[in-house]
Short mmCIF file of C-alpha atoms (C1' of nucleotides) in Angstrom, two decimals:
data_model
loop_
_atom_site.label_atom_id
_atom_site.label_comp_id
_atom_site.label_asym_id
_atom_site.label_seq_id
_atom_site.Cartn_x
_atom_site.Cartn_y
_atom_site.Cartn_z
CA UNK M 1 -3.57 -267.37 133.01
CA UNK M 2 -6.01 -264.99 131.47
CA UNK M 3 -7.32 -267.25 128.74
CA UNK M 4 -11.09 -267.25 128.50
CA UNK M 5 -11.79 -263.83 129.86
CA UNK M 6 -11.41 -262.20 126.47
CA UNK M 7 -13.68 -264.81 125.02
CA UNK M 8 -16.34 -264.21 127.65
CA UNK M 9 -16.15 -260.44 127.39
CA UNK M 10 -16.32 -260.66 123.64
CA UNK M 11 -19.38 -262.90 123.60
CA UNK M 12 -21.20 -261.01 126.32
CA UNK M 13 -20.55 -257.64 124.78
CA UNK M 14 -21.49 -258.97 121.34
CA UNK M 15 -24.74 -260.32 122.76
CA UNK M 16 -25.39 -257.06 124.50
CA UNK M 17 -24.63 -255.16 121.33
CA UNK M 18 -27.07 -257.39 119.48
CA UNK M 19 -30.01 -256.79 121.78
CA UNK M 20 -29.10 -253.15 122.25
CA UNK M 21 -28.98 -252.63 118.50
CA UNK M 22 -32.46 -254.06 118.26
CA UNK M 23 -33.66 -251.73 120.99
CA UNK M 24 -32.41 -248.65 119.18
CA UNK M 25 -33.04 -249.89 115.65
CA UNK M 26 -36.05 -247.65 115.03
CA UNK M 27 -34.36 -244.60 116.48
CA UNK M 28 -32.90 -242.07 114.01
CA UNK M 29 -29.15 -242.38 114.33
CA UNK M 30 -29.39 -245.69 116.18
CA UNK M 31 -27.09 -245.95 119.18
CA UNK M 32 -25.79 -242.45 118.66
CA UNK M 33 -29.28 -241.05 118.57
CA UNK M 34 -29.94 -242.79 121.85
CA UNK M 35 -26.80 -241.37 123.45
CA UNK M 36 -27.85 -237.88 122.37
CA UNK M 37 -31.35 -238.29 123.78
CA UNK M 38 -29.90 -239.52 127.08
CA UNK M 39 -27.58 -236.53 127.24
CA UNK M 40 -30.49 -234.18 126.56
CA UNK M 41 -32.75 -235.78 129.15
CA UNK M 42 -30.96 -234.27 132.12
CA UNK M 43 -29.76 -230.75 132.86
CA UNK M 44 -29.75 -227.58 130.84
CA UNK M 45 -30.18 -227.62 127.04
CA UNK M 46 -26.61 -227.78 125.69
CA UNK M 47 -25.26 -226.25 122.53
CA UNK M 48 -24.43 -228.60 119.69
CA UNK M 49 -20.74 -228.37 120.42
CA UNK M 50 -21.17 -229.11 124.12
CA UNK M 51 -23.39 -232.01 123.18
CA UNK M 52 -20.83 -233.31 120.71
CA UNK M 53 -18.13 -233.24 123.36
CA UNK M 54 -20.37 -234.94 125.89
CA UNK M 55 -21.04 -237.94 123.67
CA UNK M 56 -17.58 -237.93 122.04
CA UNK M 57 -18.73 -237.17 118.52
CA UNK M 58 -17.36 -234.84 115.90
CA UNK M 59 -19.38 -231.65 115.50
CA UNK M 60 -19.90 -232.38 111.81
CA UNK M 61 -21.57 -235.71 112.47
CA UNK M 62 -23.57 -234.04 115.23
CA UNK M 63 -25.05 -231.80 112.55
CA UNK M 64 -26.21 -234.76 110.47
CA UNK M 65 -27.45 -236.60 113.53
CA UNK M 66 -29.49 -233.66 114.82
CA UNK M 67 -30.88 -233.02 111.34
CA UNK M 68 -32.18 -236.56 111.45
CA UNK M 69 -33.52 -236.40 114.99
CA UNK M 70 -35.17 -233.04 114.36
CA UNK M 71 -36.76 -234.22 111.13
CA UNK M 72 -38.39 -236.98 113.15
CA UNK M 73 -39.57 -234.51 115.76
CA UNK M 74 -37.49 -235.94 118.61
CA UNK M 75 -35.45 -232.82 119.30
CA UNK M 76 -35.73 -229.12 118.49
CA UNK M 77 -33.06 -226.51 117.87
CA UNK M 78 -33.22 -222.83 118.72
CA UNK M 79 -30.71 -220.00 118.79
CA UNK M 80 -28.78 -219.83 122.02
CA UNK M 81 -29.90 -216.77 124.02
CA UNK M 82 -26.38 -215.65 124.94
CA UNK M 83 -24.50 -216.44 121.74
CA UNK M 84 -26.19 -216.10 118.41
CA UNK M 85 -23.60 -218.28 116.72
CA UNK M 86 -24.64 -221.28 118.79
CA UNK M 87 -27.82 -223.31 118.85
CA UNK M 88 -29.40 -224.96 121.84
CA UNK M 89 -30.75 -228.46 121.49
CA UNK M 90 -33.92 -229.43 123.35
CA UNK M 91 -35.55 -232.79 123.87
CA UNK M 92 -39.06 -232.73 122.42
CA UNK M 93 -41.95 -234.51 124.15
CA UNK M 94 -41.94 -237.12 121.42
CA UNK M 95 -38.24 -237.59 122.01
CA UNK M 96 -38.72 -238.12 125.72
CA UNK M 97 -41.43 -240.68 125.07
CA UNK M 98 -39.23 -242.54 122.62
CA UNK M 99 -36.31 -242.39 125.03
CA UNK M 100 -38.40 -243.94 127.79
CA UNK M 101 -39.46 -246.72 125.47
CA UNK M 102 -35.89 -247.51 124.46
CA UNK M 103 -34.78 -247.46 128.09
CA UNK M 104 -37.43 -249.98 129.04
CA UNK M 105 -36.48 -252.12 126.09
CA UNK M 106 -32.81 -252.01 127.06
CA UNK M 107 -33.53 -252.87 130.69
CA UNK M 108 -35.60 -255.84 129.58
CA UNK M 109 -32.83 -256.95 127.26
CA UNK M 110 -30.27 -256.77 130.04
CA UNK M 111 -32.46 -258.87 132.31
CA UNK M 112 -32.93 -261.42 129.56
CA UNK M 113 -29.16 -261.67 129.23
CA UNK M 114 -28.83 -262.57 132.90
CA UNK M 115 -31.65 -265.09 132.80
CA UNK M 116 -29.49 -267.99 133.94
CA UNK M 117 -28.16 -266.20 137.01
CA UNK M 118 -30.06 -266.07 140.27
CA UNK M 119 -30.50 -262.77 142.07
CA UNK M 120 -27.36 -262.82 144.24
CA UNK M 121 -25.23 -263.93 141.30
CA UNK M 122 -26.59 -261.18 139.08
CA UNK M 123 -25.92 -258.63 141.79
CA UNK M 124 -22.41 -259.98 142.23
CA UNK M 125 -21.75 -259.74 138.49
CA UNK M 126 -22.98 -256.16 138.41
CA UNK M 127 -20.74 -255.26 141.32
CA UNK M 128 -17.60 -256.86 139.93
CA UNK M 129 -18.18 -255.48 136.44
CA UNK M 130 -18.73 -252.02 137.85
CA UNK M 131 -15.45 -252.17 139.71
CA UNK M 132 -13.58 -253.30 136.61
CA UNK M 133 -15.37 -250.58 134.68
CA UNK M 134 -14.15 -247.98 137.13
CA UNK M 135 -10.62 -249.31 136.75
CA UNK M 136 -10.98 -249.07 133.02
CA UNK M 137 -12.36 -245.55 133.24
CA UNK M 138 -9.31 -244.35 135.11
CA UNK M 139 -7.02 -245.37 132.27
CA UNK M 140 -6.49 -243.20 129.25
CA UNK M 141 -9.88 -242.34 127.84
CA UNK M 142 -9.53 -242.34 124.11
CA UNK M 143 -12.26 -240.06 122.79
CA UNK M 144 -14.36 -240.84 119.78
CA UNK M 145 -14.90 -244.48 120.52
CA UNK M 146 -18.57 -244.74 119.81
CA UNK M 147 -20.12 -247.68 118.07
CA UNK M 148 -23.23 -249.79 118.20
CA UNK M 149 -22.15 -251.20 121.53
CA UNK M 150 -22.38 -247.83 123.23
CA UNK M 151 -25.96 -247.98 124.38
CA UNK U 1 -34.09 -252.83 137.28
CA UNK U 2 -31.24 -253.40 134.87
CA UNK U 3 -29.80 -249.89 134.89
CA UNK U 4 -26.04 -249.86 135.16
CA UNK U 5 -25.29 -253.21 133.66
CA UNK U 6 -25.23 -251.81 130.18
CA UNK U 7 -22.94 -249.06 131.35
CA UNK U 8 -20.54 -251.54 132.96
CA UNK U 9 -20.52 -253.89 130.01
CA UNK U 10 -19.96 -251.00 127.67
CA UNK U 11 -17.02 -249.61 129.61
CA UNK U 12 -15.41 -252.98 130.23
CA UNK U 13 -15.73 -254.08 126.64
CA UNK U 14 -14.49 -250.70 125.44
CA UNK U 15 -11.48 -250.99 127.73
CA UNK U 16 -10.85 -254.51 126.56
CA UNK U 17 -11.16 -253.43 122.96
CA UNK U 18 -8.67 -250.68 123.60
CA UNK U 19 -5.97 -252.92 125.03
CA UNK U 20 -6.76 -255.69 122.56
CA UNK U 21 -6.46 -253.29 119.65
CA UNK U 22 -3.02 -252.35 120.89
CA UNK U 23 -2.05 -256.00 121.15
CA UNK U 24 -2.97 -256.68 117.52
CA UNK U 25 -1.97 -253.29 116.14
CA UNK U 26 1.15 -254.54 114.39
CA UNK U 27 -0.57 -257.56 112.93
CA UNK U 28 -1.64 -257.35 109.27
CA UNK U 29 -5.42 -257.16 109.30
CA UNK U 30 -5.52 -256.30 112.99
CA UNK U 31 -8.15 -258.17 114.97
CA UNK U 32 -9.26 -260.08 111.91
CA UNK U 33 -5.74 -261.17 111.18
CA UNK U 34 -5.51 -262.45 114.71
CA UNK U 35 -8.75 -264.39 114.43
CA UNK U 36 -7.48 -266.02 111.24
CA UNK U 37 -4.17 -266.99 112.84
CA UNK U 38 -6.03 -268.48 115.81
CA UNK U 39 -8.24 -270.47 113.47
CA UNK U 40 -5.19 -271.75 111.58
CA UNK U 41 -3.30 -272.70 114.71
CA UNK U 42 -5.38 -275.79 115.40
CA UNK U 43 -6.51 -278.64 113.20
CA UNK U 44 -6.19 -279.31 109.50
CA UNK U 45 -5.35 -276.50 107.04
CA UNK U 46 -8.74 -275.21 105.89
CA UNK U 47 -9.67 -273.82 102.50
CA UNK U 48 -10.25 -270.10 102.26
CA UNK U 49 -13.99 -270.58 102.20
CA UNK U 50 -13.99 -272.80 105.27
CA UNK U 51 -11.78 -270.30 107.01
CA UNK U 52 -14.09 -267.45 106.06
CA UNK U 53 -17.07 -269.28 107.52
CA UNK U 54 -15.16 -270.12 110.67
CA UNK U 55 -14.36 -266.52 111.47
CA UNK U 56 -17.60 -265.12 110.02
CA UNK U 57 -16.03 -263.11 107.23
CA UNK U 58 -17.04 -262.69 103.63
CA UNK U 59 -14.91 -264.69 101.22
CA UNK U 60 -14.01 -261.50 99.33
CA UNK U 61 -12.52 -259.83 102.38
CA UNK U 62 -10.79 -263.11 103.18
CA UNK U 63 -8.95 -262.75 99.89
CA UNK U 64 -7.67 -259.29 100.81
CA UNK U 65 -6.84 -260.37 104.34
CA UNK U 66 -4.86 -263.43 103.23
CA UNK U 67 -3.07 -261.39 100.57
CA UNK U 68 -1.91 -259.14 103.39
CA UNK U 69 -0.97 -261.95 105.78
CA UNK U 70 0.84 -263.84 103.05
CA UNK U 71 2.75 -260.76 101.92
CA UNK U 72 4.06 -260.51 105.47
CA UNK U 73 5.00 -264.17 105.50
CA UNK U 74 2.59 -265.16 108.26
CA UNK U 75 0.58 -267.64 106.21
CA UNK U 76 1.05 -269.55 102.98
CA UNK U 77 -1.43 -270.71 100.37
CA UNK U 78 -1.24 -273.81 98.26
CA UNK U 79 -3.67 -275.63 95.96
CA UNK U 80 -5.96 -278.00 97.83
CA UNK U 81 -5.01 -281.61 97.02
CA UNK U 82 -8.59 -282.80 96.52
CA UNK U 83 -10.11 -279.82 94.76
CA UNK U 84 -8.06 -277.74 92.41
CA UNK U 85 -10.49 -274.85 92.63
CA UNK U 86 -9.75 -274.40 96.32
CA UNK U 87 -6.64 -273.27 98.15
CA UNK U 88 -5.45 -274.43 101.52
CA UNK U 89 -4.18 -271.90 104.01
CA UNK U 90 -1.29 -272.81 106.28
CA UNK U 91 0.17 -271.03 109.26
CA UNK U 92 3.83 -270.21 108.62
CA UNK U 93 6.43 -270.46 111.37
CA UNK U 94 6.65 -266.69 111.48
CA UNK U 95 2.89 -266.59 111.85
CA UNK U 96 2.94 -268.98 114.77
CA UNK U 97 5.60 -266.92 116.49
CA UNK U 98 3.64 -263.74 116.01
CA UNK U 99 0.48 -265.44 117.21
CA UNK U 100 2.18 -266.55 120.41
CA UNK U 101 3.38 -263.02 121.01
CA UNK U 102 -0.08 -261.54 120.57
CA UNK U 103 -1.58 -264.17 122.83
CA UNK U 104 0.85 -263.34 125.61
CA UNK U 105 0.16 -259.65 125.12
CA UNK U 106 -3.59 -260.23 125.32
CA UNK U 107 -3.31 -262.35 128.44
CA UNK U 108 -1.25 -259.65 130.11
CA UNK U 109 -3.79 -257.03 129.09
CA UNK U 110 -6.62 -259.06 130.57
CA UNK U 111 -4.80 -259.41 133.85
CA UNK U 112 -4.13 -255.69 133.93
CA UNK U 113 -7.84 -255.07 133.49
CA UNK U 114 -8.61 -257.12 136.59
CA UNK U 115 -5.93 -255.48 138.67
CA UNK U 116 -8.33 -254.21 141.34
CA UNK U 117 -9.91 -257.61 141.94
CA UNK U 118 -8.37 -260.16 144.26
CA UNK U 119 -7.97 -263.75 143.10
CA UNK U 120 -11.32 -265.17 144.25
CA UNK U 121 -13.16 -262.15 142.86
CA UNK U 122 -11.44 -262.45 139.50
CA UNK U 123 -12.29 -266.13 139.38
CA UNK U 124 -15.89 -265.38 140.29
CA UNK U 125 -16.12 -262.78 137.54
CA UNK U 126 -14.71 -265.20 134.99
CA UNK U 127 -17.22 -267.84 136.02
CA UNK U 128 -20.24 -265.58 135.93
CA UNK U 129 -19.22 -263.98 132.64
CA UNK U 130 -18.68 -267.39 131.10
CA UNK U 131 -22.16 -268.50 132.11
CA UNK U 132 -23.70 -265.37 130.65
CA UNK U 133 -21.60 -265.87 127.55
CA UNK U 134 -22.97 -269.39 127.16
CA UNK U 135 -26.50 -268.03 127.52
CA UNK U 136 -25.73 -265.46 124.86
CA UNK U 137 -24.22 -268.08 122.58
CA UNK U 138 -27.40 -270.12 122.62
CA UNK U 139 -29.41 -267.20 121.22
CA UNK U 140 -29.54 -266.43 117.53
CA UNK U 141 -26.00 -266.10 116.28
CA UNK U 142 -25.96 -263.32 113.75
CA UNK U 143 -23.01 -264.03 111.46
CA UNK U 144 -20.57 -261.42 110.30
CA UNK U 145 -20.30 -259.51 113.53
CA UNK U 146 -16.60 -258.99 113.67
CA UNK U 147 -14.96 -255.81 114.79
CA UNK U 148 -12.01 -254.61 116.76
CA UNK U 149 -13.55 -256.06 119.90
CA UNK U 150 -13.35 -259.58 118.60
CA UNK U 151 -9.92 -260.49 119.81
"C1'" DT B 1 -24.93 -275.85 86.31
"C1'" DA B 2 -22.69 -274.99 90.77
"C1'" DT B 3 -18.62 -273.66 93.43
"C1'" DT B 4 -13.81 -271.49 94.74
"C1'" DG B 5 -11.26 -267.73 94.56
"C1'" DT B 6 -10.37 -263.17 92.46
"C1'" DT B 7 -11.33 -258.70 90.72
"C1'" DA B 8 -14.24 -254.60 89.70
"C1'" DT B 9 -17.91 -251.49 90.93
"C1'" DA B 10 -20.84 -248.99 93.98
"C1'" DC B 11 -22.17 -247.52 98.41
"C1'" DT B 12 -21.73 -246.10 103.22
"C1'" DC B 13 -19.06 -243.82 106.84
"C1'" DT B 14 -15.99 -240.96 108.44
"C1'" DA B 15 -12.62 -237.36 108.46
"C1'" DT B 16 -10.83 -233.09 106.65
"C1'" DA B 17 -11.25 -228.96 105.14
"C1'" DA B 18 -13.66 -224.96 103.31
"C1'" DC B 19 -17.47 -221.63 104.11
"C1'" DT B 20 -21.07 -218.41 106.85
"C1'" DA B 21 -22.33 -215.89 110.57
"C1'" DT B 22 -21.37 -214.22 114.61
"C1'" DA B 23 -18.08 -212.93 118.56
"C1'" DT F 1 -8.72 -213.43 114.83
"C1'" DA F 2 -11.34 -217.10 116.80
"C1'" DT F 3 -15.57 -219.85 117.35
"C1'" DA F 4 -20.43 -222.41 116.25
"C1'" DG F 5 -22.55 -224.53 112.87
"C1'" DT F 6 -22.99 -226.06 108.09
"C1'" DT F 7 -21.66 -227.90 103.72
"C1'" DA F 8 -18.48 -230.08 100.32
"C1'" DT F 9 -14.80 -233.19 99.15
"C1'" DA F 10 -11.94 -237.12 99.70
"C1'" DG F 11 -10.68 -241.34 101.71
"C1'" DA F 12 -11.26 -245.93 104.01
"C1'" DG F 13 -13.95 -249.80 104.51
"C1'" DT F 14 -17.62 -252.83 103.07
"C1'" DA F 15 -20.88 -255.14 100.20
"C1'" DT F 16 -22.50 -256.59 95.67
"C1'" DA F 17 -21.86 -258.41 91.54
"C1'" DA F 18 -19.26 -259.94 87.63
"C1'" DC F 19 -15.46 -263.02 86.21
"C1'" DA F 20 -12.15 -267.23 85.43
"C1'" DA F 21 -11.07 -271.85 86.59
"C1'" DT F 22 -12.62 -276.16 88.08
"C1'" DA F 23 -16.10 -279.49 89.66
#
DNA sequence: TATTGTTATACTCTATAACTATA
DNA sequence: TATAGTTATAGAGTATAACAATA
């Protein structure tokens, strides 16, 4: 029988969402702002549309989100060199600093969640969850599922 | 370092939410309707207010939700015998049948999620997750956190 | 005066569709 | 004609507060 698994997943993910929400609370755009900063931290500066696709957001909400992030000096926008219709988004130094802070906060929160597990148990949980996650990833990926839990 | 755990939790809970949402899709009120039916399935018929507290919903949304469930014949309302201000909520036979169906669907979905794990691994995951869940439960319980994931 | 349930109002999000400027 | 980004409009969902009946 599968009874209990849903309960456990629900509680754990709710707890994770709780601490994660705290970690990104000060960030413009909250969890979404964090996802955008993460996406910007690696690789070439994407256009807004590429960025929107990457984090599964509508391009219209990406506009609002970037307005917010830019107003707080975390990202900058500039015309794309190849296509003057598009704009490239860059992670500002302030943004990188903030991102690092949130990452540390999230890592600490995760560790706090696993407080009652010893090292081998925690490792085992990570391994099993990762495998289930990979299973889940293979299935139909419905786009646009972003909420506070997505940190 | 805690990197990766958040990712795994996020994907697993997103996958669970996906299948769970399907399981409760036909139910009036979706995930919330399911939570209400579960709460009604055991114990004495509660008043609307008690029910609202039990599932962490506002009493105003409980009104809408019960209107919907009652219109579909899944629950009934009657004046509370002791307090004529209050109304008792009862699970109708149709409601119990529907509840059983959703429960079976959810259990099947959970099993599908763990398809790549063998029996001891699945059991281990359940155990570890449950322990983490208990840890999480001890921490501050912010009320009113109900969404599609809460199935 | 406080409480249960209901209804009305306002506010926040999100989605859709127009609009501009480039291609 | 199609695309990147922006802006405007409409809708769903939620929260707040006012209301009627009873305690």
